[in-house]
Coordinates of C-alpha atoms and ligand atoms in Angstrom, one line a residue:
M455 CA 13.9 -16.1 4.6
Y456 CA 12.1 -12.6 4.7
L457 CA 14.1 -9.5 5.7
S458 CA 11.3 -7.1 5.6
D459 CA 7.5 -6.6 5.5
I460 CA 6.4 -3.3 4.3
H461 CA 2.8 -4.0 3.5
T462 CA 1.1 -4.2 6.9
H463 CA -1.9 -2.9 8.8
S464 CA -2.2 -2.1 12.4
I465 CA -5.5 -1.6 14.4
A466 CA -5.7 1.9 12.8
S467 CA -6.9 0.1 9.7
G468 CA -9.8 -1.4 11.6
H469 CA -10.1 -4.4 9.6
G470 CA -9.4 -7.5 11.6
T471 CA -6.1 -7.0 13.2
T472 CA -6.1 -5.9 16.8
C473 CA -2.2 -5.2 16.8
T474 CA -0.8 -2.1 17.8
I475 CA 2.5 -0.8 16.0
S476 CA 4.4 -2.0 19.1
D477 CA 2.8 -5.6 18.9
M478 CA 3.8 -5.8 15.2
A479 CA 7.3 -4.5 15.8
K480 CA 7.7 -7.1 18.6
A481 CA 6.4 -9.8 16.4
A482 CA 8.6 -8.8 13.4
S483 CA 11.5 -8.7 15.7
K484 CA 10.9 -12.2 17.0
K485 CA 10.7 -13.5 13.4
G486 CA 14.0 -12.1 12.7
L487 CA 12.9 -9.3 10.2
K488 CA 15.4 -6.3 9.9
L489 CA 12.7 -3.9 8.7
L490 CA 9.0 -3.2 9.2
G491 CA 6.8 -0.9 7.2
I492 CA 3.5 0.3 8.7
S493 CA 1.2 1.0 5.9
D494 CA -2.4 1.7 7.2
H495 CA -5.1 2.4 4.8
G496 CA -5.6 6.1 3.7
P497 CA -8.8 8.1 4.9
G498 CA -10.7 7.1 1.8
T499 CA -11.3 3.6 3.2
L500 CA -14.3 3.1 5.7
A501 CA -12.0 2.1 8.6
S502 CA -8.7 3.7 8.4
G503 CA -5.9 5.8 9.6
T504 CA -7.2 9.5 10.4
S505 CA -5.4 12.5 9.0
S506 CA -4.2 13.2 12.5
Y507 CA -2.8 9.6 12.8
F508 CA -0.8 10.1 9.6
R509 CA 0.3 13.5 10.8
S510 CA 1.7 12.0 13.9
L511 CA 3.6 9.1 12.2
P512 CA 6.7 10.8 11.4
F513 CA 7.4 11.5 15.0
Y514 CA 7.1 7.9 16.2
P515 CA 10.4 5.9 17.0
R516 CA 12.4 4.9 14.0
K517 CA 13.6 1.7 15.8
R518 CA 11.7 -0.6 18.0
F519 CA 12.7 -4.0 19.5
G520 CA 16.0 -3.7 17.4
I521 CA 14.4 -3.4 14.0
D522 CA 14.0 -0.4 11.6
I523 CA 10.6 1.1 11.2
L524 CA 9.3 2.8 8.1
Y525 CA 6.0 4.7 8.4
G526 CA 4.0 4.8 5.4
V527 CA 0.3 4.5 3.9
E528 CA -1.6 2.3 1.6
L529 CA -3.3 5.0 -0.6
N530 CA -6.6 4.4 -2.3
I531 CA -6.6 5.3 -6.0
L532 CA -9.8 7.2 -6.5
D533 CA -10.1 7.7 -10.2
S534 CA -8.3 7.2 -13.6
A535 CA -6.7 10.7 -13.1
G536 CA -4.6 8.9 -10.3
H537 CA -6.1 11.0 -7.4
T538 CA -5.5 9.5 -4.1
D539 CA -6.9 9.9 -0.6
L540 CA -4.0 11.8 1.4
S541 CA -3.1 15.4 1.1
D542 CA 0.5 16.2 -0.2
E543 CA 1.1 17.9 3.1
L544 CA 0.8 14.5 4.9
L545 CA 2.0 12.3 2.2
N546 CA 5.3 14.1 1.9
N547 CA 6.2 13.5 5.5
L548 CA 5.8 9.6 5.2
D549 CA 8.6 7.3 4.1
Y550 CA 6.6 5.7 1.4
A551 CA 3.2 5.0 -0.1
I552 CA 1.8 1.9 -1.7
I553 CA -1.2 2.6 -4.3
S554 CA -4.1 0.3 -4.4
M555 CA -7.6 0.0 -5.9
H556 CA -10.2 -1.0 -3.5
R557 CA -13.8 -1.8 -4.5
Q558 CA -15.3 0.5 -1.9
N559 CA -13.9 3.7 -3.4
Y560 CA -12.6 3.1 -6.9
R561 CA -15.0 2.0 -9.8
S562 CA -13.3 -0.2 -12.2
G563 CA -13.2 1.3 -15.8
S564 CA -11.7 -0.3 -18.9
V565 CA -8.2 -1.9 -19.0
S566 CA -6.8 1.3 -20.4
Q567 CA -8.4 3.6 -17.8
N568 CA -7.3 1.3 -14.9
T569 CA -3.8 1.2 -16.1
E570 CA -3.8 5.0 -16.6
A571 CA -5.0 5.3 -13.0
Y572 CA -2.1 3.4 -11.6
I573 CA 0.4 5.2 -14.0
N574 CA -1.0 8.6 -13.0
A575 CA -1.0 7.8 -9.3
M576 CA 2.6 6.4 -9.4
K577 CA 4.0 9.8 -10.6
H578 CA 3.9 11.1 -7.0
P579 CA 7.4 10.8 -5.6
A580 CA 6.1 9.4 -2.3
V581 CA 4.8 6.3 -4.3
K582 CA 7.2 3.3 -4.2
I583 CA 5.0 0.2 -4.6
L584 CA 2.0 -0.9 -6.6
G585 CA -0.4 -2.8 -4.3
H586 CA -2.1 -6.0 -5.1
C587 CA -2.4 -5.0 -8.9
D588 CA -3.3 -8.6 -9.5
D589 CA -7.1 -8.0 -8.6
T590 CA -9.2 -9.6 -11.2
H591 CA -11.9 -6.9 -10.4
F592 CA -9.6 -4.1 -11.9
P593 CA -7.9 -5.5 -15.2
V594 CA -4.8 -3.6 -16.2
D595 CA -2.3 -3.9 -19.3
Y596 CA 0.7 -5.4 -17.4
E597 CA 3.1 -4.7 -20.2
T598 CA 2.2 -0.9 -20.0
L599 CA 2.1 -0.8 -16.3
A600 CA 5.6 -2.5 -16.0
R601 CA 7.2 -0.1 -18.2
A602 CA 5.8 2.8 -16.4
A603 CA 7.0 1.2 -13.2
L604 CA 10.3 0.8 -14.4
R605 CA 10.5 4.5 -15.4
E606 CA 9.2 5.7 -12.1
N607 CA 11.3 3.3 -10.1
V608 CA 8.3 1.7 -8.4
I609 CA 8.0 -2.0 -7.5
F610 CA 5.3 -4.5 -8.1
E611 CA 3.9 -6.3 -5.0
I612 CA 3.2 -10.1 -5.3
N613 CA 0.4 -10.1 -2.6
E614 CA 0.1 -13.0 -0.5
A615 CA -3.6 -12.6 0.3
S616 CA -4.4 -12.4 -3.4
L617 CA -2.8 -15.9 -3.9
A618 CA -4.7 -17.4 -1.0
P619 CA -7.1 -20.2 -2.4
G620 CA -10.6 -18.8 -2.7
G621 CA -9.2 -15.2 -2.2
Y622 CA -11.6 -12.4 -2.6
R623 CA -9.6 -10.8 -5.5
G624 CA -10.7 -13.7 -7.9
D625 CA -8.4 -16.1 -9.7
T626 CA -5.3 -13.8 -9.6
R627 CA -2.7 -16.6 -10.6
A628 CA -2.7 -15.7 -14.4
N629 CA -2.3 -11.9 -13.5
Ligands
LIG1151 ZN1 -3.2 -3.6 2.5
LIG1152 ZN1 -5.3 -3.2 -0.1

């Protein structure tokens, strides 16, 4: 039984879902979840939350349909220095951030460059989760990444979409 889902996209991410945050909260409540986290894409993605959207999130209700709501973001890692696509001013007001690599705005480097990109990005205190770091397009050194994650108190996501047969992230099972 799942108690929470904290990697979710609303209509603000503009890629497929037509659900508002209220729709998602209602569905989560119906499924018996205790906690829902909203993590729309950062502004570096073609369709994404705008900066005014992320500026408003902290003022939204913390509880809807009887469940707790967290407001976060799925950041785009932009380079191996670990730069991401939301300013500190906005990021620091959110509950959490997921850091992910997406093909439209991160160019894969070597294993050590990709690993370094995650490690540098996760140093930001808002970052709590490594997003789909199973993607075969961005090879990483899992041993090194896991040690860094332990140090920074950041968790690995096992991404359901990555494990779907014929998924667009390649054969992620080994990763
Ligand atoms: Zn996502
Ligand atoms: Zn993603």
